[in-house]
mmCIF file of N, CA and C in Angstrom:
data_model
loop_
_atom_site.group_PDB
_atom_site.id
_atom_site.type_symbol
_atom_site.label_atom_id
_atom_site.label_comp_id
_atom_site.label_asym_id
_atom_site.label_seq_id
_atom_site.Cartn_x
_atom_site.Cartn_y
_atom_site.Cartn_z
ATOM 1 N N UNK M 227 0.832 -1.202 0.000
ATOM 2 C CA UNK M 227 0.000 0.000 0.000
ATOM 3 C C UNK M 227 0.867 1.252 0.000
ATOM 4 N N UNK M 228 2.093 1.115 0.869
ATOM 5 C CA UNK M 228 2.910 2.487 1.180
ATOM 6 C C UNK M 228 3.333 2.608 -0.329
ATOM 7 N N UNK M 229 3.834 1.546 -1.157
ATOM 8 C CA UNK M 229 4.810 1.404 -2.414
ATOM 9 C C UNK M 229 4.042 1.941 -3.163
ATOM 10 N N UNK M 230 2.760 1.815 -2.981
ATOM 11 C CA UNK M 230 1.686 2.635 -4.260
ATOM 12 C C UNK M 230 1.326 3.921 -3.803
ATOM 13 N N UNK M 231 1.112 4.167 -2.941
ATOM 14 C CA UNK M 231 1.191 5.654 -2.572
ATOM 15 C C UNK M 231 2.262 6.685 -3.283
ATOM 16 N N UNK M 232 3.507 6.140 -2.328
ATOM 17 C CA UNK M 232 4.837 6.432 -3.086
ATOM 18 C C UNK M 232 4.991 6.852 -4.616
ATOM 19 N N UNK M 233 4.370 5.920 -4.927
ATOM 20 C CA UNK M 233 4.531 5.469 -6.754
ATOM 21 C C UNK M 233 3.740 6.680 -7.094
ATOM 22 N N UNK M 234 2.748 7.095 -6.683
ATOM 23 C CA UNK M 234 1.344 7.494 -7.325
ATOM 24 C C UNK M 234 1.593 9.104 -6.737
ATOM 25 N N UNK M 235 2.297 9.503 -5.546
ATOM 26 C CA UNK M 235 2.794 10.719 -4.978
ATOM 27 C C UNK M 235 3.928 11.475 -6.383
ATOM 28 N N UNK M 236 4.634 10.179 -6.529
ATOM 29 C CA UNK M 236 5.798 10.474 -7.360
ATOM 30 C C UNK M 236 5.400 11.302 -9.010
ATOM 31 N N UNK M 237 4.188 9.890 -9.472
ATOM 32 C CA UNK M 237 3.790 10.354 -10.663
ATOM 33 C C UNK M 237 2.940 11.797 -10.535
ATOM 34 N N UNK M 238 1.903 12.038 -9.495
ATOM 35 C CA UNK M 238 1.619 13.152 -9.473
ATOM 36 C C UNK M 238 2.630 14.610 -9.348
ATOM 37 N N UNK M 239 3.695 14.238 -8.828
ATOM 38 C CA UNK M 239 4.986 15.317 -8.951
ATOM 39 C C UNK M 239 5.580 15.593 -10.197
ATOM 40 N N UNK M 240 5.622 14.540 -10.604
ATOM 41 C CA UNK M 240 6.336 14.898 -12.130
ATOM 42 C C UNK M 240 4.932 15.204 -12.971
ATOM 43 N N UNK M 241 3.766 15.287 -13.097
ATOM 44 C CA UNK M 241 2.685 15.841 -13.732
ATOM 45 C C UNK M 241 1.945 16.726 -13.359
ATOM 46 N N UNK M 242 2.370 17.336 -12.156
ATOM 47 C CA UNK M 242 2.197 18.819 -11.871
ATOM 48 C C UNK M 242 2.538 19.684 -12.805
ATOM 49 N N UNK M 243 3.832 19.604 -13.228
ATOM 50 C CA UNK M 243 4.302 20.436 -14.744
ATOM 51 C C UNK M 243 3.442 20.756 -15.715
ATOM 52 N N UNK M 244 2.961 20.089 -15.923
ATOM 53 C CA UNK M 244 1.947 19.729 -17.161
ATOM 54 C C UNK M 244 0.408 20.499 -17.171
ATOM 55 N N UNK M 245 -0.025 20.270 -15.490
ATOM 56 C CA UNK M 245 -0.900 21.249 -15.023
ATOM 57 C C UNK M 245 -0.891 22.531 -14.892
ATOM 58 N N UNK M 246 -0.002 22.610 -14.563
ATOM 59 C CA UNK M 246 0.446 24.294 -14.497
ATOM 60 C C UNK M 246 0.516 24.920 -15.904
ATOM 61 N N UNK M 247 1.528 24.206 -16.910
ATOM 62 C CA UNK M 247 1.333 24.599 -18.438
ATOM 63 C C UNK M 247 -0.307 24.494 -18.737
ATOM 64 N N UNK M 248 -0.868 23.478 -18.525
ATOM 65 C CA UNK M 248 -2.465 23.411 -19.346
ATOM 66 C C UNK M 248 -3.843 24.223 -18.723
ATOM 67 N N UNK M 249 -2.920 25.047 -17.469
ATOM 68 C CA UNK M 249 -3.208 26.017 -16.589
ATOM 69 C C UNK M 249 -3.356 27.490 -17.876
ATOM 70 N N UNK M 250 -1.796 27.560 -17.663
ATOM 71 C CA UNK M 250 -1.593 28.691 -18.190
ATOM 72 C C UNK M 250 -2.040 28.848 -20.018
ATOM 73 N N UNK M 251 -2.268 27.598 -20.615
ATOM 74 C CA UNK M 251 -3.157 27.955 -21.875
ATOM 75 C C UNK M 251 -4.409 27.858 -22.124
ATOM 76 N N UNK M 252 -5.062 27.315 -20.541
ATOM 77 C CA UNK M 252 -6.551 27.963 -20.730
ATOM 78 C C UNK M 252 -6.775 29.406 -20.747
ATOM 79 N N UNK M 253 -5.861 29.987 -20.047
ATOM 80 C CA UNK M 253 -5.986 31.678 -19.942
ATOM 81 C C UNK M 253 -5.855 31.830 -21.058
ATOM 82 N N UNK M 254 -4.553 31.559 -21.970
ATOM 83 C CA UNK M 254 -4.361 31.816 -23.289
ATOM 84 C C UNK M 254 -5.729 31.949 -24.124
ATOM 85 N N UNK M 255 -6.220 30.875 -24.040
ATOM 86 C CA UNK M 255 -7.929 30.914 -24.455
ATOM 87 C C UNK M 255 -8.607 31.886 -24.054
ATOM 88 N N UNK M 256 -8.680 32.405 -22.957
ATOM 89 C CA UNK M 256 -9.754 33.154 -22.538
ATOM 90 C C UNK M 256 -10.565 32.590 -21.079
ATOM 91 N N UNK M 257 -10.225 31.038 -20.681
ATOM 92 C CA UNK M 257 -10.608 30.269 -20.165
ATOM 93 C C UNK M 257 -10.222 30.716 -18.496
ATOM 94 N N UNK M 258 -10.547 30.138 -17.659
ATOM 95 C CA UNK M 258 -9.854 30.053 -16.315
ATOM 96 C C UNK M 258 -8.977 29.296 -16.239
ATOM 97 N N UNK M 259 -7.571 29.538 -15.644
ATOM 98 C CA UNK M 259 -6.877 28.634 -15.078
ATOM 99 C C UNK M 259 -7.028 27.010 -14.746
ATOM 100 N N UNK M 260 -8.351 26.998 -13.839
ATOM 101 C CA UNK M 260 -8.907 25.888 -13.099
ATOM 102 C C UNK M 260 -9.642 24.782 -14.500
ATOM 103 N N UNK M 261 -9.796 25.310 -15.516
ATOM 104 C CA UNK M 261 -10.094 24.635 -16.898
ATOM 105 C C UNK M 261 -9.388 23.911 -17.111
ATOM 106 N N UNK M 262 -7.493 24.336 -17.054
ATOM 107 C CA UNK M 262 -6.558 23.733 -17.542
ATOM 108 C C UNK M 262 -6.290 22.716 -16.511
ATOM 109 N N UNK M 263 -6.368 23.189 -15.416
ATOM 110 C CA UNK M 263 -6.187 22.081 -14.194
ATOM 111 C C UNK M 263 -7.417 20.957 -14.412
ATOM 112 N N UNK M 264 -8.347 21.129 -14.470
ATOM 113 C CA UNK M 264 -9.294 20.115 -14.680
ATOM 114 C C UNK M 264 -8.913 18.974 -15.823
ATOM 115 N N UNK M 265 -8.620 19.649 -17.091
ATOM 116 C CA UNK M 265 -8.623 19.173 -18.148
ATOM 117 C C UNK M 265 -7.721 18.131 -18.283
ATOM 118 N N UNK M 266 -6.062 19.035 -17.625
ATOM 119 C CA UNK M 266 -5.055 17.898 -17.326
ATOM 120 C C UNK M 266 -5.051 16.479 -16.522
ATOM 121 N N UNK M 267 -6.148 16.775 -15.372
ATOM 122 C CA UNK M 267 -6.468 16.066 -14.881
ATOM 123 C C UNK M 267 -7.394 14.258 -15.013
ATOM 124 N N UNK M 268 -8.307 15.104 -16.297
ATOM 125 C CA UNK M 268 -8.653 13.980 -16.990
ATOM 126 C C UNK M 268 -8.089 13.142 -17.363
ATOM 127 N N UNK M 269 -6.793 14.207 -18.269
ATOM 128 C CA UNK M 269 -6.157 13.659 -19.426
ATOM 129 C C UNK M 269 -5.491 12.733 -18.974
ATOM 130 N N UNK M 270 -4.711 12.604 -17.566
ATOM 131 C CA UNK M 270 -3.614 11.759 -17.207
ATOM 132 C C UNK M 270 -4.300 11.324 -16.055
ATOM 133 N N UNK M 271 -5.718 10.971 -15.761
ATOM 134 C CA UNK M 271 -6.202 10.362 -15.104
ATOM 135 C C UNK M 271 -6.650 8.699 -15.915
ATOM 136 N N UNK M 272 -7.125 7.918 -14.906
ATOM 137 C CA UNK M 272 -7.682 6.502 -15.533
ATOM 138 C C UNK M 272 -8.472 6.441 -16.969
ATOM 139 N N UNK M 273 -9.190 7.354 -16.906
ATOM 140 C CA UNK M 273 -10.540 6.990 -17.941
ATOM 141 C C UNK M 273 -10.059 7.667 -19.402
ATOM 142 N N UNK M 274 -8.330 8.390 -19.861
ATOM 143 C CA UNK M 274 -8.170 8.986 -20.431
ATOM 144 C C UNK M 274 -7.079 7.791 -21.547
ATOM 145 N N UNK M 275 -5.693 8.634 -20.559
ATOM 146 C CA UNK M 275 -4.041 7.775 -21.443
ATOM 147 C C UNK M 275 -3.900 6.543 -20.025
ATOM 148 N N UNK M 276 -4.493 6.716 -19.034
ATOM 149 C CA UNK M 276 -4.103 6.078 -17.626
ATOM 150 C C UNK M 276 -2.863 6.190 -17.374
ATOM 151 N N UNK M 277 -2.031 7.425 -16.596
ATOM 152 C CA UNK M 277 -0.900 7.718 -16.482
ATOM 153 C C UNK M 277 -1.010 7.340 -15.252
ATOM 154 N N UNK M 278 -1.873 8.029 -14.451
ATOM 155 C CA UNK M 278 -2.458 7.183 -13.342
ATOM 156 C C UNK M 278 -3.686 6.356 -12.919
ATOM 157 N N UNK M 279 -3.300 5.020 -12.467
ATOM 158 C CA UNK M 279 -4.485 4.191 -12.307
ATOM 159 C C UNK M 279 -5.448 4.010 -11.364
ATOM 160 N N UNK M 280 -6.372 3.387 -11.598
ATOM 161 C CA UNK M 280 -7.762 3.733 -10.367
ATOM 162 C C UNK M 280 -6.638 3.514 -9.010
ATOM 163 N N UNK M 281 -5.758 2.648 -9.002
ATOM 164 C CA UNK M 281 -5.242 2.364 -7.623
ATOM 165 C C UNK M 281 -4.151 3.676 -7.183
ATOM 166 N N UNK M 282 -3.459 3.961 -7.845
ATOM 167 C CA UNK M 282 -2.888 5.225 -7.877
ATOM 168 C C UNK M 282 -3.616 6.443 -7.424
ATOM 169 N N UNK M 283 -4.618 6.881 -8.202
ATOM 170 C CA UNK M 283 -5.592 7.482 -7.580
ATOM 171 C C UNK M 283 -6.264 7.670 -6.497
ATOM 172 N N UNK M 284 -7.148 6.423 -6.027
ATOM 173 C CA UNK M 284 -7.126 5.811 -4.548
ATOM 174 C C UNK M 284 -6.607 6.269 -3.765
ATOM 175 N N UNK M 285 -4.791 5.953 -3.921
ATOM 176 C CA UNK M 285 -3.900 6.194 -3.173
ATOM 177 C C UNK M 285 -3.763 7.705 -2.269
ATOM 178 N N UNK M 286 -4.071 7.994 -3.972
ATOM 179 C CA UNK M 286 -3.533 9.915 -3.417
ATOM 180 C C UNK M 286 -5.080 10.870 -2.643
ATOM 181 N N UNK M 287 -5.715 9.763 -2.081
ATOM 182 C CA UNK M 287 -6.681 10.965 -1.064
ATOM 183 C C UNK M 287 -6.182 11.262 0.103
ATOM 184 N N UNK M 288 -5.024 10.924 0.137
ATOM 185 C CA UNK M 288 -4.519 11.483 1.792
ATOM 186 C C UNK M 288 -4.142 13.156 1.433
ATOM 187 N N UNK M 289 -4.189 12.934 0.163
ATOM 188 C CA UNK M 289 -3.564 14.644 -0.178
ATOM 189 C C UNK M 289 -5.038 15.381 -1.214
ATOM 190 N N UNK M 290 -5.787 14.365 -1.082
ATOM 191 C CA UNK M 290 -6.840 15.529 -2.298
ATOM 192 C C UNK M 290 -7.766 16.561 -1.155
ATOM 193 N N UNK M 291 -7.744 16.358 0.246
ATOM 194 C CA UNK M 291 -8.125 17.515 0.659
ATOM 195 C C UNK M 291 -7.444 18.970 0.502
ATOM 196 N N UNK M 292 -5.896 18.852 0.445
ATOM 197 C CA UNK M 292 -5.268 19.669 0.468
ATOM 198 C C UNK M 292 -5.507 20.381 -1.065
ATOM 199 N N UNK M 293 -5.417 19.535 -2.162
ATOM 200 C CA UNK M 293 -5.439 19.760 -3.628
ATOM 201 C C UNK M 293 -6.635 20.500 -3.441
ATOM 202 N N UNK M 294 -8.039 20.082 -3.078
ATOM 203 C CA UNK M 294 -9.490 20.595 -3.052
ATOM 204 C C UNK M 294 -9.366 22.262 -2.942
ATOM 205 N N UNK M 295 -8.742 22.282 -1.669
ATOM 206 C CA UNK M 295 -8.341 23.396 -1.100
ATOM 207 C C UNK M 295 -7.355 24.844 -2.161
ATOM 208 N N UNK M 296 -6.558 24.360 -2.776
ATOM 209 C CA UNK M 296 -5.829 24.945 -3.570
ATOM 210 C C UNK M 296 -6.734 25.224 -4.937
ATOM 211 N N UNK M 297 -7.418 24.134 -5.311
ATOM 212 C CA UNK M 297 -8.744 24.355 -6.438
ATOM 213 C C UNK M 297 -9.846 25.262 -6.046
ATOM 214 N N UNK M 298 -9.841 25.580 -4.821
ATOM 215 C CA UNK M 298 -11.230 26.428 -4.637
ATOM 216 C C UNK M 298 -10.132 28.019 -4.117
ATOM 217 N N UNK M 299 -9.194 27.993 -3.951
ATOM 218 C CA UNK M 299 -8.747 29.637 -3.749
ATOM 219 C C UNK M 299 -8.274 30.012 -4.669
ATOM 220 N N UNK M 300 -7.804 28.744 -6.187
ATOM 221 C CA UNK M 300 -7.662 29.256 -7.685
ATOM 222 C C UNK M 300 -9.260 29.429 -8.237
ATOM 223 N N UNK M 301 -10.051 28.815 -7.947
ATOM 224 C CA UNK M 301 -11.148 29.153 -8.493
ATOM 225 C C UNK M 301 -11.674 30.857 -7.878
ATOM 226 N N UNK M 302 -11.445 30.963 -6.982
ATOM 227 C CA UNK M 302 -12.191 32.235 -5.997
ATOM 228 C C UNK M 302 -10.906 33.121 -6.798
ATOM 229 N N UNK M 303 -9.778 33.177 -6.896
ATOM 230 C CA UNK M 303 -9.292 33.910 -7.137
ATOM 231 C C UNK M 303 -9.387 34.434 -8.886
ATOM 232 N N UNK M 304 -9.946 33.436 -9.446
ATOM 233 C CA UNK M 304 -10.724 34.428 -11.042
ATOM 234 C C UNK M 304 -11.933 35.404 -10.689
ATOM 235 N N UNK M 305 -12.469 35.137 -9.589
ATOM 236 C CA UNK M 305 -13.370 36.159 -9.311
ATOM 237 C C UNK M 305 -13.593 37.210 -9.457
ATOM 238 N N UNK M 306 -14.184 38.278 -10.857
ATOM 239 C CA UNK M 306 -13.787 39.908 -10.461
ATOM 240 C C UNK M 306 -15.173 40.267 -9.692
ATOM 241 N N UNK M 307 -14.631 41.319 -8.826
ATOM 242 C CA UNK M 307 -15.809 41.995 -8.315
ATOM 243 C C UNK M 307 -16.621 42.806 -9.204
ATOM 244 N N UNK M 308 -15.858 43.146 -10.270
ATOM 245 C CA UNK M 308 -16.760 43.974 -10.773
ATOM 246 C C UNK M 308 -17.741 43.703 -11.995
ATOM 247 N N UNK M 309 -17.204 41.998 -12.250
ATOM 248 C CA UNK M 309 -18.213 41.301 -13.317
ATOM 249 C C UNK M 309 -18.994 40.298 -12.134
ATOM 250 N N UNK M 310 -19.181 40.286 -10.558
ATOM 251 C CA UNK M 310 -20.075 40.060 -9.460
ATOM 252 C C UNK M 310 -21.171 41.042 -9.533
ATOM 253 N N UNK M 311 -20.236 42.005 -9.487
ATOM 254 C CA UNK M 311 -22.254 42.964 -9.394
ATOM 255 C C UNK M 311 -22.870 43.348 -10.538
ATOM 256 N N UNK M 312 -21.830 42.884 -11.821
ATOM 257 C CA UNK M 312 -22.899 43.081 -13.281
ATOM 258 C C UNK M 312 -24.296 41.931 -12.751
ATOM 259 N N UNK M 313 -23.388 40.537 -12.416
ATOM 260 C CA UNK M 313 -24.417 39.438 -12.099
ATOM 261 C C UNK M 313 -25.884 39.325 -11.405
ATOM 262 N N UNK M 314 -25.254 40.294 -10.542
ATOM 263 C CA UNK M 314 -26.525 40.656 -9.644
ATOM 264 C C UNK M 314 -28.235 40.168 -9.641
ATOM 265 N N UNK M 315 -28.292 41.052 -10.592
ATOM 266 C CA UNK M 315 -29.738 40.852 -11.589
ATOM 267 C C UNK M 315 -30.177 39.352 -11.514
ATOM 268 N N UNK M 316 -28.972 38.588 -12.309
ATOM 269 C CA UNK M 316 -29.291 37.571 -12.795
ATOM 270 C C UNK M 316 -29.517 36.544 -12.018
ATOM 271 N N UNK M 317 -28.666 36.802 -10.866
ATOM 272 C CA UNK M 317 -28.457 35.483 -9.173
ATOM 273 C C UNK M 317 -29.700 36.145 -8.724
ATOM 274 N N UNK M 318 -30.462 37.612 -8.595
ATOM 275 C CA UNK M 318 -31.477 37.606 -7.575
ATOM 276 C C UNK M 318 -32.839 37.237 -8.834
ATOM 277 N N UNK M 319 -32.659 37.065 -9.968
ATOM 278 C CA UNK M 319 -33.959 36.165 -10.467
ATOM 279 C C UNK M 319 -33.715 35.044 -10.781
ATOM 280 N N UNK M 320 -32.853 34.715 -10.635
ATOM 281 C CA UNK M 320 -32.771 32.998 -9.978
ATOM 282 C C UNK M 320 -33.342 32.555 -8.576
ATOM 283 N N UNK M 321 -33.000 33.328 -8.082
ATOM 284 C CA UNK M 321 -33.417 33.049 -6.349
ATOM 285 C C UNK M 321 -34.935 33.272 -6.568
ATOM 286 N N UNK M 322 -35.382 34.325 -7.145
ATOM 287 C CA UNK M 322 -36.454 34.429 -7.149
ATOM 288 C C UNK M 322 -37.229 33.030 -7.819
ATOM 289 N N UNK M 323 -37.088 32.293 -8.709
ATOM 290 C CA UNK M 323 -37.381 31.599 -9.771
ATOM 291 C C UNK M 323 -36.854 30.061 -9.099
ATOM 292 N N UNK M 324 -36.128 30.334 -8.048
ATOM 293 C CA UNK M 324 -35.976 28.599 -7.775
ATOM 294 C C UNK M 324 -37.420 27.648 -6.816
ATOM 295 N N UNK M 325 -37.331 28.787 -5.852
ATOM 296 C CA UNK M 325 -38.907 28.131 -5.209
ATOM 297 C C UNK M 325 -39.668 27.883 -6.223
ATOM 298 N N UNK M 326 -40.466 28.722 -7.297
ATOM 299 C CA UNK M 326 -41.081 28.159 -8.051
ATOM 300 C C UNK M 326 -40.982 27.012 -8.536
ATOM 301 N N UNK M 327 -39.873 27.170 -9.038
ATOM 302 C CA UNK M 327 -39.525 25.523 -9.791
ATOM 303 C C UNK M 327 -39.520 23.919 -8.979
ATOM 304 N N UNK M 328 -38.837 24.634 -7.979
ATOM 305 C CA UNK M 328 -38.997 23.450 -6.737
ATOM 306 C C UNK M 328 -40.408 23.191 -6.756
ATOM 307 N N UNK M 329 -41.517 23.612 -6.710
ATOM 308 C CA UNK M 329 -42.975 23.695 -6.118
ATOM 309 C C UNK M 329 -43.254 23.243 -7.619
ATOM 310 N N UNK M 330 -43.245 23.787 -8.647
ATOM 311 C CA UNK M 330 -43.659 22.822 -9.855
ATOM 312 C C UNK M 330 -43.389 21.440 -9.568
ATOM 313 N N UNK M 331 -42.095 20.976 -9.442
ATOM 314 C CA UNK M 331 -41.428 19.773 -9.813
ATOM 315 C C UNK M 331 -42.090 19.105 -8.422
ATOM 316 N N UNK M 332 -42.417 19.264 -6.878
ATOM 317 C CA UNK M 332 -42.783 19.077 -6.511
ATOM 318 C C UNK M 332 -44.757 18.902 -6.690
ATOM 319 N N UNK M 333 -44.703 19.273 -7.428
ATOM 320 C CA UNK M 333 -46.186 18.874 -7.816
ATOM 321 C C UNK M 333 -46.720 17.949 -8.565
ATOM 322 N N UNK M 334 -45.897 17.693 -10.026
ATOM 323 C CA UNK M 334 -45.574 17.166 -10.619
ATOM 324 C C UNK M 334 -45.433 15.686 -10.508
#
């Protein structure tokens, strides 16, 4: 179990690189950062090239709280305030518009 950890710590170190580059050409796009991190993630996850495997994976939740953590203060940090209060409008007729929908679908 330790040997696959190890293994699977290791491969995630050397494919950090890769994240960070597929980071920095989602911006290139226009995209968020957290796009490129996602994307890489697929890519060299199981269901993709399998760079790393379901057991590898597995392995590395002793550290995906920490990763979680780093994904949500890159995500918060695309945040502008000042395309927040264009939104405004749009989050308070949603709010307005979700009970409804709940109460449809609940009827339904």
């Amino acid at each position: 179990m330790l040997q696959h950890a190890v293994q699977a710590f290791l491969i995630a170190a050397v494919l950090s690189p890769f994240s960070y580059y597929a980071g920095k050409a989602a911006n290139q796009l226009r995209l968020p950062q957290i796009t490129g991190y996602l994307v890489s993630g697929i890519i060299c996850g199981p269901y993709a090239l399998g760079i790393l495997n379901q057991e590898s994976v597995t392995d590395l939740t002793i550290i995906e709280g920490a990763c979680l953590g780093i994904i949500g203060l890159a995500a918060g940090a695309e945040l502008l305030l000042s395309e927040l209060n264009r939104s405004k409008k749009q989050v308070g007729l949603q709010e307005q518009l979700a009970p409804a929908a709940a109460a449809a679908a609940a009827a339904a």
